[in-house]
mmCIF file of C-alpha atoms in Angstrom:
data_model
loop_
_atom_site.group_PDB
_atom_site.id
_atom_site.type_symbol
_atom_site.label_atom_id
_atom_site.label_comp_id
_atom_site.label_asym_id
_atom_site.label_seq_id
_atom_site.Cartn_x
_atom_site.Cartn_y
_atom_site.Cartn_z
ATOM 1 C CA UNK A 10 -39.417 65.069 -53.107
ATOM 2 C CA UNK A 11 -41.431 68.352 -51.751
ATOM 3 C CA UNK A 12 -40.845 69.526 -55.378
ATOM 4 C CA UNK A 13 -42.158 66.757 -57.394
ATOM 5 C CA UNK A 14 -45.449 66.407 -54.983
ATOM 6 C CA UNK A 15 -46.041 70.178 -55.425
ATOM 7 C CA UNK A 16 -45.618 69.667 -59.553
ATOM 8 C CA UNK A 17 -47.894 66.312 -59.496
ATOM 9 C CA UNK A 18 -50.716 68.164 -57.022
ATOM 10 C CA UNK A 19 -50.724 71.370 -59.864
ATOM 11 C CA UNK A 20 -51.116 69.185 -62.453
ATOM 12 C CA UNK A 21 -53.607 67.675 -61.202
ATOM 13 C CA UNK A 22 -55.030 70.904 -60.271
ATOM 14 C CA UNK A 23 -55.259 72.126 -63.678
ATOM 15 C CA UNK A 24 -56.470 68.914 -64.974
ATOM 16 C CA UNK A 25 -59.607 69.558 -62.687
ATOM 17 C CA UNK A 26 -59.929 73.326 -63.868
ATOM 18 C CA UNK A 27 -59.663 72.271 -67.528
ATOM 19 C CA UNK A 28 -62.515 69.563 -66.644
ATOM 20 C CA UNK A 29 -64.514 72.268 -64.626
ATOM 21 C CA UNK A 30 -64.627 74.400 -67.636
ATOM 22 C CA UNK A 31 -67.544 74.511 -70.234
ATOM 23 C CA UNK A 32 -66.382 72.477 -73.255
ATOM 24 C CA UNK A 33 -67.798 75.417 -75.495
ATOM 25 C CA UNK A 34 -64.982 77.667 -73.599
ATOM 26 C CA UNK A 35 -62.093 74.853 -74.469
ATOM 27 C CA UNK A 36 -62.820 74.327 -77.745
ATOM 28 C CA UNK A 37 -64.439 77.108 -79.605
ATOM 29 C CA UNK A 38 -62.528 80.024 -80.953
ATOM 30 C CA UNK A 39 -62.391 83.254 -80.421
ATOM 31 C CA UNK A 40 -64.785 85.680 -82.262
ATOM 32 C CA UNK A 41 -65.761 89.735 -81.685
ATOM 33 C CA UNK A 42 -68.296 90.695 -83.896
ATOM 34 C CA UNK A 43 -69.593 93.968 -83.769
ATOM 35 C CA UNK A 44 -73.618 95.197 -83.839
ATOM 36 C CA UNK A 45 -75.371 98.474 -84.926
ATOM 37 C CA UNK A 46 -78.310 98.962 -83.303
ATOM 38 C CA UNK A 47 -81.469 101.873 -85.074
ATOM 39 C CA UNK A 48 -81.579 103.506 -81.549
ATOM 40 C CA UNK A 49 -80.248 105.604 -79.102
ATOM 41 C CA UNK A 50 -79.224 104.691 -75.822
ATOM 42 C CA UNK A 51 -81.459 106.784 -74.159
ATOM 43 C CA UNK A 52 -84.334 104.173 -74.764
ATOM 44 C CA UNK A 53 -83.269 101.474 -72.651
ATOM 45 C CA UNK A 54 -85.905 99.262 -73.979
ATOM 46 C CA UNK A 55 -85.056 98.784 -77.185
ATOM 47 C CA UNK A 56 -81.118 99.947 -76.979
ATOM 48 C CA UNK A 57 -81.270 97.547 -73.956
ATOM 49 C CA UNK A 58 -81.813 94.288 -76.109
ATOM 50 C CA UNK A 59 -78.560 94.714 -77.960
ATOM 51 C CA UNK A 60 -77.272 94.766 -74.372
ATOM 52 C CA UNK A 61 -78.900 91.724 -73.191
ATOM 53 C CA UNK A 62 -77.606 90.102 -76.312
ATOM 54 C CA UNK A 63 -74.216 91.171 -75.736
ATOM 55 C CA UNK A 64 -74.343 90.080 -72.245
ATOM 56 C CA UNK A 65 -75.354 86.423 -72.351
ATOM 57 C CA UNK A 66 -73.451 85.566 -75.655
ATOM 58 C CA UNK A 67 -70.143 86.285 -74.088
ATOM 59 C CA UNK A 68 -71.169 84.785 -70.665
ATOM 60 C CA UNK A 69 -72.428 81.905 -72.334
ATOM 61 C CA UNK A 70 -68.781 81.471 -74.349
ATOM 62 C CA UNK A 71 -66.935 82.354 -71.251
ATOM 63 C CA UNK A 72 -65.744 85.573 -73.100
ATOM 64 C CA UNK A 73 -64.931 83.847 -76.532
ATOM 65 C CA UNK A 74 -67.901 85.072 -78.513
ATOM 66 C CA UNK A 75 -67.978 89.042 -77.843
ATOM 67 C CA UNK A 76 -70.232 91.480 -79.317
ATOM 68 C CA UNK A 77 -69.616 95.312 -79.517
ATOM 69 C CA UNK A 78 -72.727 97.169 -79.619
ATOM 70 C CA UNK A 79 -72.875 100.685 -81.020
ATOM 71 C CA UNK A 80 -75.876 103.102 -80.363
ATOM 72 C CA UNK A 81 -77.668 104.464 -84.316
ATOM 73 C CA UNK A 82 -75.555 106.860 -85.452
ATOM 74 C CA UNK A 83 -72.137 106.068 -84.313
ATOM 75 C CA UNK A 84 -71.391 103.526 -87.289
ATOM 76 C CA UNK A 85 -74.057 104.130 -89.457
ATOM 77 C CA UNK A 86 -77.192 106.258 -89.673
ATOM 78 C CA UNK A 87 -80.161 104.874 -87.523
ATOM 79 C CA UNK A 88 -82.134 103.615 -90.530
ATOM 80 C CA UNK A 89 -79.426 102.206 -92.011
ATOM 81 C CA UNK A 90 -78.697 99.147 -90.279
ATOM 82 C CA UNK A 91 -79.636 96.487 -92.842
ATOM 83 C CA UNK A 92 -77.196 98.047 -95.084
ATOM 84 C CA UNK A 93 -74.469 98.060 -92.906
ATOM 85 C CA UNK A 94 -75.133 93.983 -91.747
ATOM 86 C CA UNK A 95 -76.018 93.037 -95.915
ATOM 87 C CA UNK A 96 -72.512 94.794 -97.213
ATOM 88 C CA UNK A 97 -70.540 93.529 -93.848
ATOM 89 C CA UNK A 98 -69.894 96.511 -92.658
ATOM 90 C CA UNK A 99 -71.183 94.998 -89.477
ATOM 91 C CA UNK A 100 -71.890 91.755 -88.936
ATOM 92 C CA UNK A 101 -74.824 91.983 -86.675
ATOM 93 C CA UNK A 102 -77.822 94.856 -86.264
ATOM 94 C CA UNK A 103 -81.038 95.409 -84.147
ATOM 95 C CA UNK A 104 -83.509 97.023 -85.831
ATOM 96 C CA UNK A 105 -87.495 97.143 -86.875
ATOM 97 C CA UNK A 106 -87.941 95.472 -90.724
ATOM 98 C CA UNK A 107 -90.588 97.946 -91.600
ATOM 99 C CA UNK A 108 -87.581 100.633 -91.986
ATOM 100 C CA UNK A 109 -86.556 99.335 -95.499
ATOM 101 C CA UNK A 110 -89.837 99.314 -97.208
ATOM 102 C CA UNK A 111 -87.983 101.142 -99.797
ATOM 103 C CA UNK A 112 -85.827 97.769 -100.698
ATOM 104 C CA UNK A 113 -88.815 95.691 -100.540
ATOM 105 C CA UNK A 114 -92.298 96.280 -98.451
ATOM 106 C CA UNK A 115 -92.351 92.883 -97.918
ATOM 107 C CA UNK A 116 -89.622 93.369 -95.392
ATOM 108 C CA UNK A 117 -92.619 95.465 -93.042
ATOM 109 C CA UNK A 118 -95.096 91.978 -92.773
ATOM 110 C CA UNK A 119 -92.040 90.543 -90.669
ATOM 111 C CA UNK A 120 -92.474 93.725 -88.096
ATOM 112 C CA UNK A 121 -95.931 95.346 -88.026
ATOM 113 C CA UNK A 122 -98.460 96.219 -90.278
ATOM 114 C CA UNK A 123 -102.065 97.698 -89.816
ATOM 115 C CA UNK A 124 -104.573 95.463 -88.711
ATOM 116 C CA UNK A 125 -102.082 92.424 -88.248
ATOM 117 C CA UNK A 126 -100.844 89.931 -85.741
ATOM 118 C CA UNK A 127 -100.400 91.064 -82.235
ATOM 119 C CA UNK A 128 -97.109 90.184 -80.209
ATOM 120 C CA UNK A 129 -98.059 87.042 -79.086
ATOM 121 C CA UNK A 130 -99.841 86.292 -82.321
ATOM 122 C CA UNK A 131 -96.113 87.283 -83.768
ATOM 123 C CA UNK A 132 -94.053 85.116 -82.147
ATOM 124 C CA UNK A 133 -96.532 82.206 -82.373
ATOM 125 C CA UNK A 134 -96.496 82.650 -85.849
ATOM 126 C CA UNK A 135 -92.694 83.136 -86.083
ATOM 127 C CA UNK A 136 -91.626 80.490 -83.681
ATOM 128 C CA UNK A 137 -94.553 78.114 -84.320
ATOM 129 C CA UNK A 138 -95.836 78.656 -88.185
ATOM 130 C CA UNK A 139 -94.038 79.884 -91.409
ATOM 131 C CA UNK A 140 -92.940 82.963 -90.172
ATOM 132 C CA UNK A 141 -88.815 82.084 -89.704
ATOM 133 C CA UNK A 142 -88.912 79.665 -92.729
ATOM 134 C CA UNK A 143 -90.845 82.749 -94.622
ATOM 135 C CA UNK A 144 -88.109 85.631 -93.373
ATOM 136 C CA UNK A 145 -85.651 83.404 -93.694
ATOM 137 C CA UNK A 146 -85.938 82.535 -97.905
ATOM 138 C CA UNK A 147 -86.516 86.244 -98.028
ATOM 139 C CA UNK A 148 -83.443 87.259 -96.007
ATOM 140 C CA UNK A 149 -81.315 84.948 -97.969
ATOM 141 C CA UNK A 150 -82.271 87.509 -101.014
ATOM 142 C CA UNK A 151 -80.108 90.575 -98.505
ATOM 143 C CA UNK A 152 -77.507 88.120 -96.913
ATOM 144 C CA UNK A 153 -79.158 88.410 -94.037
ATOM 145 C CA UNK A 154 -80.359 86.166 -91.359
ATOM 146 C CA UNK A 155 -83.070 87.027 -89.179
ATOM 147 C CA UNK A 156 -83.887 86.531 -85.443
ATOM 148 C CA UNK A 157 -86.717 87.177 -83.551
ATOM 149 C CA UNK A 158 -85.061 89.685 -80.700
ATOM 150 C CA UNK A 159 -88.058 92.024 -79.518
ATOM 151 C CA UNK A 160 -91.277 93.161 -79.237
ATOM 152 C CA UNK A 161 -92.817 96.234 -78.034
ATOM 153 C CA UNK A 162 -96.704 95.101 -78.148
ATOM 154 C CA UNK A 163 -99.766 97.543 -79.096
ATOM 155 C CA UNK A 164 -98.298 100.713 -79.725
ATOM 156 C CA UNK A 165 -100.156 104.005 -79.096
ATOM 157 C CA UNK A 166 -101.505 105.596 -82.293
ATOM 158 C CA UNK A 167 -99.792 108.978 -81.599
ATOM 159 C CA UNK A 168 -99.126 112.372 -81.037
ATOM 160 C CA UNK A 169 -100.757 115.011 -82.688
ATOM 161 C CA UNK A 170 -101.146 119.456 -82.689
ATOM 162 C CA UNK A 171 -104.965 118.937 -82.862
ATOM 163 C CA UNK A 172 -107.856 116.434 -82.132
ATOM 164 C CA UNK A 173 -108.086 113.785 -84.891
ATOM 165 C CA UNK A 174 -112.271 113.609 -84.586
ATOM 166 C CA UNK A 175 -112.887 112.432 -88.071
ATOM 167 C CA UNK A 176 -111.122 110.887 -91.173
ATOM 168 C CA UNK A 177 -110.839 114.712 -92.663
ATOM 169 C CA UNK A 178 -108.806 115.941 -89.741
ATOM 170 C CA UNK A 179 -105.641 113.598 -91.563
ATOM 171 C CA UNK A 180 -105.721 115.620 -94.620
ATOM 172 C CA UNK A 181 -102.182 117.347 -94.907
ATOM 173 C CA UNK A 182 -101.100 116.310 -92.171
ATOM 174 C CA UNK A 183 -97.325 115.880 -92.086
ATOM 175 C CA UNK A 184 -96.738 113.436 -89.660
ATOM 176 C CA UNK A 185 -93.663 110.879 -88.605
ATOM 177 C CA UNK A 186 -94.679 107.618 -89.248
ATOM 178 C CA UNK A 187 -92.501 104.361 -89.536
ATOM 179 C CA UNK A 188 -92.989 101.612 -91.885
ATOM 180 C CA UNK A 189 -95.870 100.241 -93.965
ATOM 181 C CA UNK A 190 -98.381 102.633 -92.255
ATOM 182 C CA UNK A 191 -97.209 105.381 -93.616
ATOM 183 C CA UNK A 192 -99.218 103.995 -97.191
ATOM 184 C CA UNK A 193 -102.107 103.452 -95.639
ATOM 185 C CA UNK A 194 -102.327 106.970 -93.819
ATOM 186 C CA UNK A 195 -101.165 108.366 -97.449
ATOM 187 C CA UNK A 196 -104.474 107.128 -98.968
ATOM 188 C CA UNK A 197 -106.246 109.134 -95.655
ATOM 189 C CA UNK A 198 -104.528 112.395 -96.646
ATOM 190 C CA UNK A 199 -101.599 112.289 -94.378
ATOM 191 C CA UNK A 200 -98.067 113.063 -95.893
ATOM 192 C CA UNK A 201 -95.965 110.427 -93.850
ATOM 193 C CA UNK A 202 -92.270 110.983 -92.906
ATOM 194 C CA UNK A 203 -89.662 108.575 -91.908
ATOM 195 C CA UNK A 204 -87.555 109.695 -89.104
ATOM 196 C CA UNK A 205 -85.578 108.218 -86.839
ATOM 197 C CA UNK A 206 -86.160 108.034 -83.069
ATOM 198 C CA UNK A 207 -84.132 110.972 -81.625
ATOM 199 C CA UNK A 208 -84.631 113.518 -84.257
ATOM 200 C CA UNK A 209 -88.847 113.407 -83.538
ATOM 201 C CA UNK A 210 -88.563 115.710 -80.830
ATOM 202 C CA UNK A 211 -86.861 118.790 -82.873
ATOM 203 C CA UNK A 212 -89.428 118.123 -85.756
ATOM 204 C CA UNK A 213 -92.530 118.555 -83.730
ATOM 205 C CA UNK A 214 -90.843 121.370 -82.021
ATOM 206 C CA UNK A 215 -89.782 123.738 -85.066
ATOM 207 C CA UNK A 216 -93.482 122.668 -86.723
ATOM 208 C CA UNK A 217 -91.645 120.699 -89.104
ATOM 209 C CA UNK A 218 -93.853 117.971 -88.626
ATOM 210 C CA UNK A 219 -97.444 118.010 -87.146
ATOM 211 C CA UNK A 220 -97.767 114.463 -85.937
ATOM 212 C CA UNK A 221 -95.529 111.687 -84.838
ATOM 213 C CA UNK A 222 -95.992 107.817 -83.468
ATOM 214 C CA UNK A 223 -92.902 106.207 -81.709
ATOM 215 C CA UNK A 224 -93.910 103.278 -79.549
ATOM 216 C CA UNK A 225 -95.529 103.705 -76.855
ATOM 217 C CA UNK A 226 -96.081 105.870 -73.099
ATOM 218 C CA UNK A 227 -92.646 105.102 -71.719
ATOM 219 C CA UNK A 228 -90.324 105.838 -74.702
ATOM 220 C CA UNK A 229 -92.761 108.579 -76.060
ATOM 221 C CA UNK A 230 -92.238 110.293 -72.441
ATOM 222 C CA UNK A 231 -88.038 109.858 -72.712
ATOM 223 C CA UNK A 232 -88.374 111.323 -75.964
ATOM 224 C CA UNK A 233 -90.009 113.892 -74.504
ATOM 225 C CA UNK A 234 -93.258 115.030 -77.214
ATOM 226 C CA UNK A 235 -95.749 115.880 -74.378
ATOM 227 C CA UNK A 236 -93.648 119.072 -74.122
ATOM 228 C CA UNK A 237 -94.669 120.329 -77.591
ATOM 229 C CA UNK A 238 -98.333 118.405 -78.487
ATOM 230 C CA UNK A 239 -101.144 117.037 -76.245
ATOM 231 C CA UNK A 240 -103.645 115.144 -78.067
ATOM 232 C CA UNK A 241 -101.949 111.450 -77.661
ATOM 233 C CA UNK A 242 -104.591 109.085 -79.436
ATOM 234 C CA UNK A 243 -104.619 105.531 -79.761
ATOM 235 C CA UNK A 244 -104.764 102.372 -80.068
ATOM 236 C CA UNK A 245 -101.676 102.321 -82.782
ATOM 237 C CA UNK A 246 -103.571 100.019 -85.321
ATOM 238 C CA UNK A 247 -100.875 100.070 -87.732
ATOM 239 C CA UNK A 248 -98.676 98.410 -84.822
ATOM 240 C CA UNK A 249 -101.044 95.592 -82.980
ATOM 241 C CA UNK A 250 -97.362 94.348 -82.028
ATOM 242 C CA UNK A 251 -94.094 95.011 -83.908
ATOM 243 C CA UNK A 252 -91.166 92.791 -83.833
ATOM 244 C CA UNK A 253 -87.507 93.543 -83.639
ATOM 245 C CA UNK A 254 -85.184 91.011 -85.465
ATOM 246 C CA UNK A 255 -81.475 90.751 -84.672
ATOM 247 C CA UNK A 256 -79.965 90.598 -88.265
ATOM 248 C CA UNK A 257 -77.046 88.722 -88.771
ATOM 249 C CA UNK A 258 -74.734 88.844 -91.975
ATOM 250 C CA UNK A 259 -75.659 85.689 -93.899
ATOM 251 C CA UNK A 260 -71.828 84.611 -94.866
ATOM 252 C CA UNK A 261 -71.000 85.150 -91.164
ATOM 253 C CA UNK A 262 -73.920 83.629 -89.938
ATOM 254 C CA UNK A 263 -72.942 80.580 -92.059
ATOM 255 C CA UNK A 264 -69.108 80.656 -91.095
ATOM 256 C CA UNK A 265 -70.074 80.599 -86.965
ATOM 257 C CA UNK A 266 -69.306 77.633 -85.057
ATOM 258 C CA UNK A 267 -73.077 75.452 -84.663
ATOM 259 C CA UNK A 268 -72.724 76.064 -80.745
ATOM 260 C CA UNK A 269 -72.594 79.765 -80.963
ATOM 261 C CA UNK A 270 -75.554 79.797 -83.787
ATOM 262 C CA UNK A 271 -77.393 78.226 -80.692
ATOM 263 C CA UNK A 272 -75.492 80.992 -77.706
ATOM 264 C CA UNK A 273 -77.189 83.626 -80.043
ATOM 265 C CA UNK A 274 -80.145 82.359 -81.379
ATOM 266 C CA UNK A 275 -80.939 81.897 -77.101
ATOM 267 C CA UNK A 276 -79.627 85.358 -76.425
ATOM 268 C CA UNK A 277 -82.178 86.824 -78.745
ATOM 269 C CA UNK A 278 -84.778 84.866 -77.756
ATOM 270 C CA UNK A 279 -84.624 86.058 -74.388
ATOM 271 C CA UNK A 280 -84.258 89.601 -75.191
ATOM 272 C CA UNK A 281 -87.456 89.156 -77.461
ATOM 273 C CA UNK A 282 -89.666 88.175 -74.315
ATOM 274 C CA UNK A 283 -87.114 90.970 -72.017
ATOM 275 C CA UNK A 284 -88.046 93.952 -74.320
ATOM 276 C CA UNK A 285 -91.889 93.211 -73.959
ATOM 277 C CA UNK A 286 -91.930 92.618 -70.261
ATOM 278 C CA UNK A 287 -89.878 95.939 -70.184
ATOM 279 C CA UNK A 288 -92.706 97.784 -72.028
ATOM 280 C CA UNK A 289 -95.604 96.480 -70.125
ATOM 281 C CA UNK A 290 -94.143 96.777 -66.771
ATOM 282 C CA UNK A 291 -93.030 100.426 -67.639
ATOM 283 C CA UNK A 292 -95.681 101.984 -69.998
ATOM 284 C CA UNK A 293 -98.774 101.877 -66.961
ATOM 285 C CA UNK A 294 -96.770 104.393 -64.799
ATOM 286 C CA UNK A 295 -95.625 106.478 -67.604
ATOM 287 C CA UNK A 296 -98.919 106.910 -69.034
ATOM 288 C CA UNK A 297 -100.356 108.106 -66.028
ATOM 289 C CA UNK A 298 -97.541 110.756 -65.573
ATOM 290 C CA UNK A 299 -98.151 111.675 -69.240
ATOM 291 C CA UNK A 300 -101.444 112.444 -68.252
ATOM 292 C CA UNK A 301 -100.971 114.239 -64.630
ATOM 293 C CA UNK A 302 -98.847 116.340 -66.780
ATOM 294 C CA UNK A 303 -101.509 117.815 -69.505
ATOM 295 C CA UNK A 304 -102.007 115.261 -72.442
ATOM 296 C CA UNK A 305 -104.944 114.498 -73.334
ATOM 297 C CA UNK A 306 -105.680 110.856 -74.006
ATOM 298 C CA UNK A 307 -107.965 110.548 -76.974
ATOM 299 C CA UNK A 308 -109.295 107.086 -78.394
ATOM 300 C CA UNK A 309 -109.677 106.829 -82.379
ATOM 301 C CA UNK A 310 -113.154 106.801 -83.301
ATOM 302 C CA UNK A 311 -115.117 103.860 -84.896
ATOM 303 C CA UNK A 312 -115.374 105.458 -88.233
ATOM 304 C CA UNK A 313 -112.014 106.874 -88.032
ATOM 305 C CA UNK A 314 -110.925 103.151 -87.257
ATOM 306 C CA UNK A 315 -113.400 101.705 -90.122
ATOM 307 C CA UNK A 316 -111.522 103.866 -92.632
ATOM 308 C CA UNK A 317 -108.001 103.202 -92.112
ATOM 309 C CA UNK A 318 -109.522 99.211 -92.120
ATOM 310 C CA UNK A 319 -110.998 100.000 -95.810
ATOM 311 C CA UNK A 320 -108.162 102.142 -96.723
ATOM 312 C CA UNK A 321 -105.156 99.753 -95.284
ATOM 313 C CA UNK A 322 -107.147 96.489 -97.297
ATOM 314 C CA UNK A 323 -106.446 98.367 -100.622
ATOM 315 C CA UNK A 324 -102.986 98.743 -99.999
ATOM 316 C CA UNK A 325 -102.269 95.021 -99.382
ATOM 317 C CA UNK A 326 -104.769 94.338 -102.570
ATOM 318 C CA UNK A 327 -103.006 96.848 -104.798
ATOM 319 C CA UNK A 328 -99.350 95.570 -102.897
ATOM 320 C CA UNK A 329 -99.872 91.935 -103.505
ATOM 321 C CA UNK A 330 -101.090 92.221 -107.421
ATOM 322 C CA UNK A 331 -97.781 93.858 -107.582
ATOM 323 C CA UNK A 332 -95.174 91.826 -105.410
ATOM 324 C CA UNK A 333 -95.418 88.378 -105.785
ATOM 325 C CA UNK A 334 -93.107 87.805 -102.114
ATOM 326 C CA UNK A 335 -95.358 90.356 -100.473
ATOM 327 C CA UNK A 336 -98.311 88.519 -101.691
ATOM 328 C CA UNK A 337 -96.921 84.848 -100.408
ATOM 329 C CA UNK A 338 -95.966 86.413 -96.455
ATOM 330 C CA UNK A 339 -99.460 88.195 -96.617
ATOM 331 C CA UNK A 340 -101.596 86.082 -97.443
ATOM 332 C CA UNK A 341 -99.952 83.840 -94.244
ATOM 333 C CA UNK A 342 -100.478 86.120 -92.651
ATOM 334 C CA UNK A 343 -104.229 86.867 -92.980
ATOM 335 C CA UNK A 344 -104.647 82.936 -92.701
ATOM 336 C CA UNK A 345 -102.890 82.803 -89.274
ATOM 337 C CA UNK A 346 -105.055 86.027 -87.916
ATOM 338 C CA UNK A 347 -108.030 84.986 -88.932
ATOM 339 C CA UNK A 348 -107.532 81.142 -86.972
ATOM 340 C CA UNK A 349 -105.832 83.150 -84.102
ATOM 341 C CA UNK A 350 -108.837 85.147 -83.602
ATOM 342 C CA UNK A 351 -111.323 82.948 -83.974
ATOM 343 C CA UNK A 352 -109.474 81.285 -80.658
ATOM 344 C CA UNK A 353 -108.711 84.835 -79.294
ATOM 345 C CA UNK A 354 -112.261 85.657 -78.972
ATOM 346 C CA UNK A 355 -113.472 82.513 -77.096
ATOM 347 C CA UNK A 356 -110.839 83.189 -74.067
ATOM 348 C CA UNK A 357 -108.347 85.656 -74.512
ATOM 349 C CA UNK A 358 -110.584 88.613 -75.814
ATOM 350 C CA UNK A 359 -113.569 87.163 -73.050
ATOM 351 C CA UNK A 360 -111.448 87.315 -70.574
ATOM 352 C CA UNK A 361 -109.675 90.513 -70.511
ATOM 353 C CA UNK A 362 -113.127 92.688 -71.120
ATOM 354 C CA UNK A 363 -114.185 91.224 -67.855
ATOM 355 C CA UNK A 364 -111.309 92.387 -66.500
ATOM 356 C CA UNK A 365 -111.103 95.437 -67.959
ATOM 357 C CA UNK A 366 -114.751 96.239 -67.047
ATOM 358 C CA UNK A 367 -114.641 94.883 -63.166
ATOM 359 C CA UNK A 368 -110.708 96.034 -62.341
ATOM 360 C CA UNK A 369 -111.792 98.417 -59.405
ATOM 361 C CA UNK A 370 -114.154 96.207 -57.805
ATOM 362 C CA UNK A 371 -110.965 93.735 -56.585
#
């Protein structure tokens, strides 16, 4: 009797449990998927959304959905992590578009490009206008899909071994430089190399390089470049915000179950407004031990800035006469600035020059 009571009362035990579960955790199968990521683990900004991403996809599933996440490098080459999701290698990478310009430079208008849409502008225009329906019929073309999975805001415009007073001072100037900006600066003079984040440092160092841009204070001062130049100018006008997409392999993208499309398409979302939050909350102190330390902060001059303006319009001219995709995403693009802007100056831009002006008074 004590025996078929104890039997009844753990079935019904389990009954509950099974009932207590998430339904996503009794019925979905189990997947492990693994991601490259462009960047070392030493930045924990960017190298930390692949771990966000990692983190709430298999909570989310109850451990069914698990994704590996491997530092640039330790699969494939930093810079190569659209190549390793499009051929399956992988079937999920982190990365910054503007990398494989050399495939298409229409892939750099879905990251940053001078004197484009800043981060909130992005994701407004991503989440909001054509920007996912754009990337995605362009992704389709590289069997990828793309999701919107970080931002790093205004970047600085750089570190360089001498004072950048006028346009002249870019001529010859061999300096790292990611993505699309790298044309425009070519126009100026400057002979632009691509290099990935952790091999900046030994450039500058040996004088391979005389000039580099990364991101911003906090990941410039990890990476450590105050040690070898001072002049740190800015703002970064090729970068007015720069988006990270979480690139999925299109035929596995495709094959996932609809629920986990939706565990991951949240997961990135959230570690596209974590990254940013990490960068402003971080970047205030680190510029001002950047500083304390010897660098000397240097703002880009008006005609300087006018320049790169005239210089970075004939690239997108001469670009979109050429590229017929390019030409689509850009002109968008310019569209959605130039309405976002017109709104940005009644509040947004009113606003924070007040604040800006009167800080130290509160």
């Amino acid at each position: 009797m004590k025996r078929r009571q104890f039997l009844q009362a753990a079935t019904a035990g389990l009954a509950a449990t099974a009932i207590a579960k998430p339904a996503i955790a009794q019925s979905s199968p189990t997947i492990k998927w693994r991601l490259t990521a462009s960047w070392p683990k030493s930045l924990d900004t960017l190298w930390g959304a692949c771990e966000t991403i990692s983190k709430y996809v298999a909570e989310a599933t109850d451990n069914k959905f698990q994704i590996q996440a491997f530092a640039g490098g330790e699969i494939v080459p930093p810079l190569q992590a659209l190549d390793a999701v499009q051929n399956g290698t992988v079937e999920l990478g982190h990365s910054a578009q503007y990398y494989y310009i050399g495939k298409d430079p229409t892939w750099a208008l879905f990251c940053a490009v001078p004197f484009g849409l800043n981060a909130r502008q992005q994701n407004a225009w991503f989440y909001e206008g054509d920007g996912q329906k754009l990337i995605d019929e362009f992704g389709a073309k590289f069997n990828v899909k793309c999701l919107l999975a970080g931002n790093t805001g205004c970047q600085m415009g750089g570190w360089f071994n001498k004072e950048i007073k006028t346009i002249d001072d870019f001529k010859g100037l061999k300096m790292r430089i990611g993505g699309w900006a790298g044309k425009t600066l070519q126009k100026l003079g400057v002979v632009p190399q691509q290099i990935a984040g952790g091999d900046i440092y030994p450039a500058l160092e040996k004088g391979t390089i005389d000039a580099a841009e990364w991101v911003g204070p906090y990941d410039d001062e990890k990476l450590g470049f105050y040690k070898v130049v001072k002049f740190y100018h800015y703002p970064g006008w090729w970068e007015g915000g720069t988006t990270n997409h979480l690139l999925v392999n299109l035929a596995k993208w495709n094959e996932l179950p609809k629920q986990y499309q939706g565990v991951l398409e949240m997961a990135a979302g959230f570690a596209n407004v974590q990254e940013q939050a990490r960068y402003d909350a971080r970047n205030p102190g680190a510029l001002k031990r950047l500083v304390a330390a010897g660098t000397q902060l240097k703002p880009f001059s008006q005609s300087v800035m006018e320049a790169c303006l005239k210089a970075s319009n004939e690239v997108n001219a001469e670009t979109s006469a050429a590229n017929a995709d390019y030409k689509k995403v850009w002109d968008n693009i310019v569209a959605y600035r130039n309405d976002e802007y017109l709104w940005w100056q009644v509040a947004e831009y009113t606003y924070d020059t007040f604040m800006i002006r009167t800080r130290t008074r509160t």
